Amino acid sequence: MKRNGMSPQILFVCAFTCLFFVRIAGAQKPPAANDGAKKAAPTAAEAQKFIEDAEKQLFDLSVKASRAGWVQENFITDDTEQIAAEAGEVVNTASTKYAKEAHRFDGLKLPTELGRKRLLLELAAGFPAPDDPKAQKELAQILASLDGDYGKGKWCPEGEKGKCLDVTAVEKLMAESRDPEELKRAWIGWHAIGAPMRQRYTRMVELGNAGARELGHTDVGALWRSNYDMPPDEFAKEEDRLWEQLKPLYLSLHAYVRGQLRKKYGSALVPESGPIPAHLLGNIWSQEWNNVYALMDSPKPPQSYDLTTILQERKTDARGMVKYGENFFVSLGFAPLPKTFWERSLFTKPADRDVVCHASAWDVDSKEDLRIKMCIQTREEDFRTIHHELGHNFYQRAYMTQPPLFQGSANDGFHEAVGDTIALSVTPEYLKKIELIDAVPPATGDIDYLLQQALEKVAFLPFGLLVDKWRWEVFAGQVKPEAYTKEWWELRRKYQGIAPPVERTEADFDPGAKYHVPGNVPYARYFLARILQFQFHRALCRQAGIHGPLHRCSIYGNKAAGDSLNKMLSLGQSKPWPEALEVLTGDKQMDATALADYFAPLKVWLDEQNKANHYPVGW
Ligand code: X8Z
Ligand code: ZN
């Protein structure tokens, strides 16, 4: 019914793209739910009828929207954009209307399950349109066009006639080039795709806020933060609490990486104690730094291996890579993916048309129609991302038997964490078991392995946190359009300790160059997922009876771990997330200690390195 785990909460369910707004086809109007009962004091029986009708209606509409969204993202044209906008408008209008009407039943004491459905229905509109058909149409057009523009985004280098790089090609260049001038050009080139989005983004914020206010929220950011079974302000504090626990680890990693990049690129480019230039971290958004691993002089163990080279040498194609991922889930006791998954998914970038290459997982009809859409390259990063995407699909299937309003993840961080949890079990021991490598590196290689992991997992944390800090400020009106880019870079500097390679102005709109901003996908979920996946991994390893270091643990083939995971997944969002978390881990709180424990030996090593090399910490 939607992508990435979106539940009937329509939009939000998706693990990622969710906000797919509720789109429904054509100009059909949602039914006037319960209009006749407006004046009388509502009864529990009315509430039940209203909620169940709304659930059914939204379910049908979101399947239609999902199909339209799939076609639009797989064949970006003016027509498919229009079709998706219309479908989006119908769902968004319907879910907003139901959300509003559901408040009539607020004071009523309802049975627990029905009460939870009422709450989810009230939050179902992830980006509500105001109650005005003109505004609804305008918002739907903006949403579809921003998403499409990102998908069509290209950098066409000056002087190289006819050559244009799409996001996949830009990412490859950023990962592989070590020429700082070329990296800078590509960085500037890609970020130029944001500027034309600025006006529409500004208008989108106005329209969404008007819709959110009609639903009783102060702004869209407050609505988004209401999805965590706690008051919105508490959620922001909860994120800060988790970040404070992990900041020392990030600072140690940042200091080490800056020192190493300075050695590579020289003191003119990389400051001793200031922020790291954003184009030198191997990623166009500087969000994960695994691509600069080769520049780090951590001790390489005797049997070190490079999964990218291995996969390329074996000529493993995209389908073959996905098969490895499926096989892992099957080893845990999950049923294989349906035949239609292999027929309908998009695994490689088509040569003849624009598609949204940003990876996503879809559950088109909430029955068996699971798919992924991804422009897979044969490399380790994509191997991991495949596990991420399949995590969405297996979650979607696990909760499919729940009523539509409960077909979603416990909170959106859970959806993002499942596949990553499995990818944490892609250890050298596992790779040896499935015969991708011949020998497991000895324990002396652990620091090297942990550093690779940290460049992906730890480096991401502040980025995961700041994207929505920026959006929350924008939605709340604390940051006005004339300071959009300035504030974006202030947060990037403050949390990540990075700086743009060239001066940025308000003629730019750099947030627009990151998929989730024009795609309107909330981002806090990825921050939570980084923390939750280590919590899940720790719990599953223990349940599998594996007690060694967490980074050496793989639950591959362990049915007890699979059962335990499935128990939590199959709850969907029928219970508040602390209860779902408890089912798997025994904890009711998100807890950064699992991540900190995993990396504890690396933290000691980084601090020693920073001291020995006189690398300053902070910026
Ligand atoms: O968007 C994604 C997934 C799809 S839900 C590929 N991720 C975030 C990103 O790419 O920015 C996964 C990690 C963070
Ligand atoms: Zn995801």
mmCIF file of N, CA and C in Angstrom, residues 26 29 63 89 98 104 111 122 139 161 174 178 191 208 252-253 273 287 310 334 348 350 436 463 486 490 615 618-619:
data_model
loop_
_atom_site.group_PDB
_atom_site.id
_atom_site.type_symbol
_atom_site.label_atom_id
_atom_site.label_comp_id
_atom_site.label_asym_id
_atom_site.label_seq_id
_atom_site.Cartn_x
_atom_site.Cartn_y
_atom_site.Cartn_z
ATOM 1 N N GLY A 26 -7.778 10.818 -9.502
ATOM 2 C CA GLY A 26 -8.783 11.642 -10.090
ATOM 3 C C GLY A 26 -9.351 12.632 -9.147
ATOM 4 N N LYS A 29 -14.033 12.463 -4.730
ATOM 5 C CA LYS A 29 -14.020 13.071 -3.396
ATOM 6 C C LYS A 29 -14.122 11.987 -2.333
ATOM 7 N N VAL A 63 -3.839 2.472 -1.861
ATOM 8 C CA VAL A 63 -3.358 1.495 -2.850
ATOM 9 C C VAL A 63 -3.304 2.161 -4.231
ATOM 10 N N GLU A 89 -3.385 14.045 -4.188
ATOM 11 C CA GLU A 89 -4.334 15.034 -3.680
ATOM 12 C C GLU A 89 -5.542 14.339 -3.039
ATOM 13 N N TYR A 98 -10.452 13.041 7.473
ATOM 14 C CA TYR A 98 -10.714 12.040 8.513
ATOM 15 C C TYR A 98 -10.006 12.400 9.822
ATOM 16 N N ARG A 104 -13.668 14.604 16.849
ATOM 17 C CA ARG A 104 -14.999 14.619 17.486
ATOM 18 C C ARG A 104 -15.111 13.576 18.584
ATOM 19 N N PRO A 111 -12.347 1.236 23.729
ATOM 20 C CA PRO A 111 -11.471 0.082 23.980
ATOM 21 C C PRO A 111 -10.065 0.380 23.439
ATOM 22 N N GLU A 122 -5.853 10.245 13.527
ATOM 23 C CA GLU A 122 -5.652 11.687 13.717
ATOM 24 C C GLU A 122 -4.282 12.134 13.208
ATOM 25 N N LEU A 139 -0.859 22.169 -3.525
ATOM 26 C CA LEU A 139 0.090 21.421 -2.703
ATOM 27 C C LEU A 139 0.468 20.100 -3.380
ATOM 28 N N LYS A 161 30.552 18.632 -23.616
ATOM 29 C CA LYS A 161 29.269 18.652 -24.322
ATOM 30 C C LYS A 161 28.523 17.323 -24.265
ATOM 31 N N MET A 174 32.049 10.934 -6.390
ATOM 32 C CA MET A 174 32.430 11.400 -5.047
ATOM 33 C C MET A 174 33.104 10.284 -4.245
ATOM 34 N N ARG A 178 39.887 11.194 -6.072
ATOM 35 C CA ARG A 178 40.727 11.765 -5.012
ATOM 36 C C ARG A 178 41.301 13.109 -5.475
ATOM 37 N N HIS A 191 24.849 20.303 -6.224
ATOM 38 C CA HIS A 191 24.061 21.159 -5.336
ATOM 39 C C HIS A 191 23.240 22.203 -6.091
ATOM 40 N N GLY A 208 1.431 23.435 3.936
ATOM 41 C CA GLY A 208 1.432 22.337 4.914
ATOM 42 C C GLY A 208 1.152 22.860 6.318
ATOM 43 N N SER A 252 35.711 11.930 18.481
ATOM 44 C CA SER A 252 36.968 11.188 18.317
ATOM 45 C C SER A 252 37.152 10.767 16.859
ATOM 46 N N LEU A 253 36.051 10.303 16.262
ATOM 47 C CA LEU A 253 36.134 9.871 14.858
ATOM 48 C C LEU A 253 36.422 11.072 13.945
ATOM 49 N N SER A 273 42.152 22.424 12.958
ATOM 50 C CA SER A 273 41.161 22.316 14.030
ATOM 51 C C SER A 273 39.791 22.879 13.636
ATOM 52 N N GLN A 287 27.391 12.424 4.468
ATOM 53 C CA GLN A 287 26.592 11.797 5.536
ATOM 54 C C GLN A 287 27.188 10.501 6.051
ATOM 55 N N ILE A 310 35.474 -8.258 -4.655
ATOM 56 C CA ILE A 310 35.048 -9.659 -4.736
ATOM 57 C C ILE A 310 33.773 -9.790 -5.573
ATOM 58 N N PHE A 334 12.120 -16.639 7.617
ATOM 59 C CA PHE A 334 11.108 -15.870 6.854
ATOM 60 C C PHE A 334 10.893 -16.562 5.496
ATOM 61 N N THR A 348 18.067 -1.987 -11.648
ATOM 62 C CA THR A 348 19.154 -1.203 -12.268
ATOM 63 C C THR A 348 18.572 0.005 -12.987
ATOM 64 N N PRO A 350 17.427 2.258 -15.718
ATOM 65 C CA PRO A 350 17.165 2.080 -17.153
ATOM 66 C C PRO A 350 17.931 3.135 -17.951
ATOM 67 N N LEU A 436 31.843 -16.112 0.258
ATOM 68 C CA LEU A 436 32.259 -14.918 -0.482
ATOM 69 C C LEU A 436 33.723 -14.582 -0.186
ATOM 70 N N PHE A 463 24.309 13.991 11.029
ATOM 71 C CA PHE A 463 23.524 14.311 9.836
ATOM 72 C C PHE A 463 22.087 13.833 10.036
ATOM 73 N N LYS A 486 21.651 29.515 4.875
ATOM 74 C CA LYS A 486 22.556 29.920 5.967
ATOM 75 C C LYS A 486 22.363 28.994 7.179
ATOM 76 N N GLU A 490 24.774 26.374 9.115
ATOM 77 C CA GLU A 490 25.090 26.540 10.542
ATOM 78 C C GLU A 490 24.917 25.220 11.284
ATOM 79 N N TYR A 615 46.303 15.242 17.009
ATOM 80 C CA TYR A 615 45.118 15.717 16.293
ATOM 81 C C TYR A 615 44.187 16.386 17.298
ATOM 82 N N GLY A 618 37.426 18.442 18.054
ATOM 83 C CA GLY A 618 36.439 19.531 17.960
ATOM 84 C C GLY A 618 36.799 20.499 16.836
ATOM 85 N N TRP A 619 36.005 21.544 16.688
ATOM 86 C CA TRP A 619 36.231 22.503 15.597
ATOM 87 C C TRP A 619 35.815 23.899 15.998
#
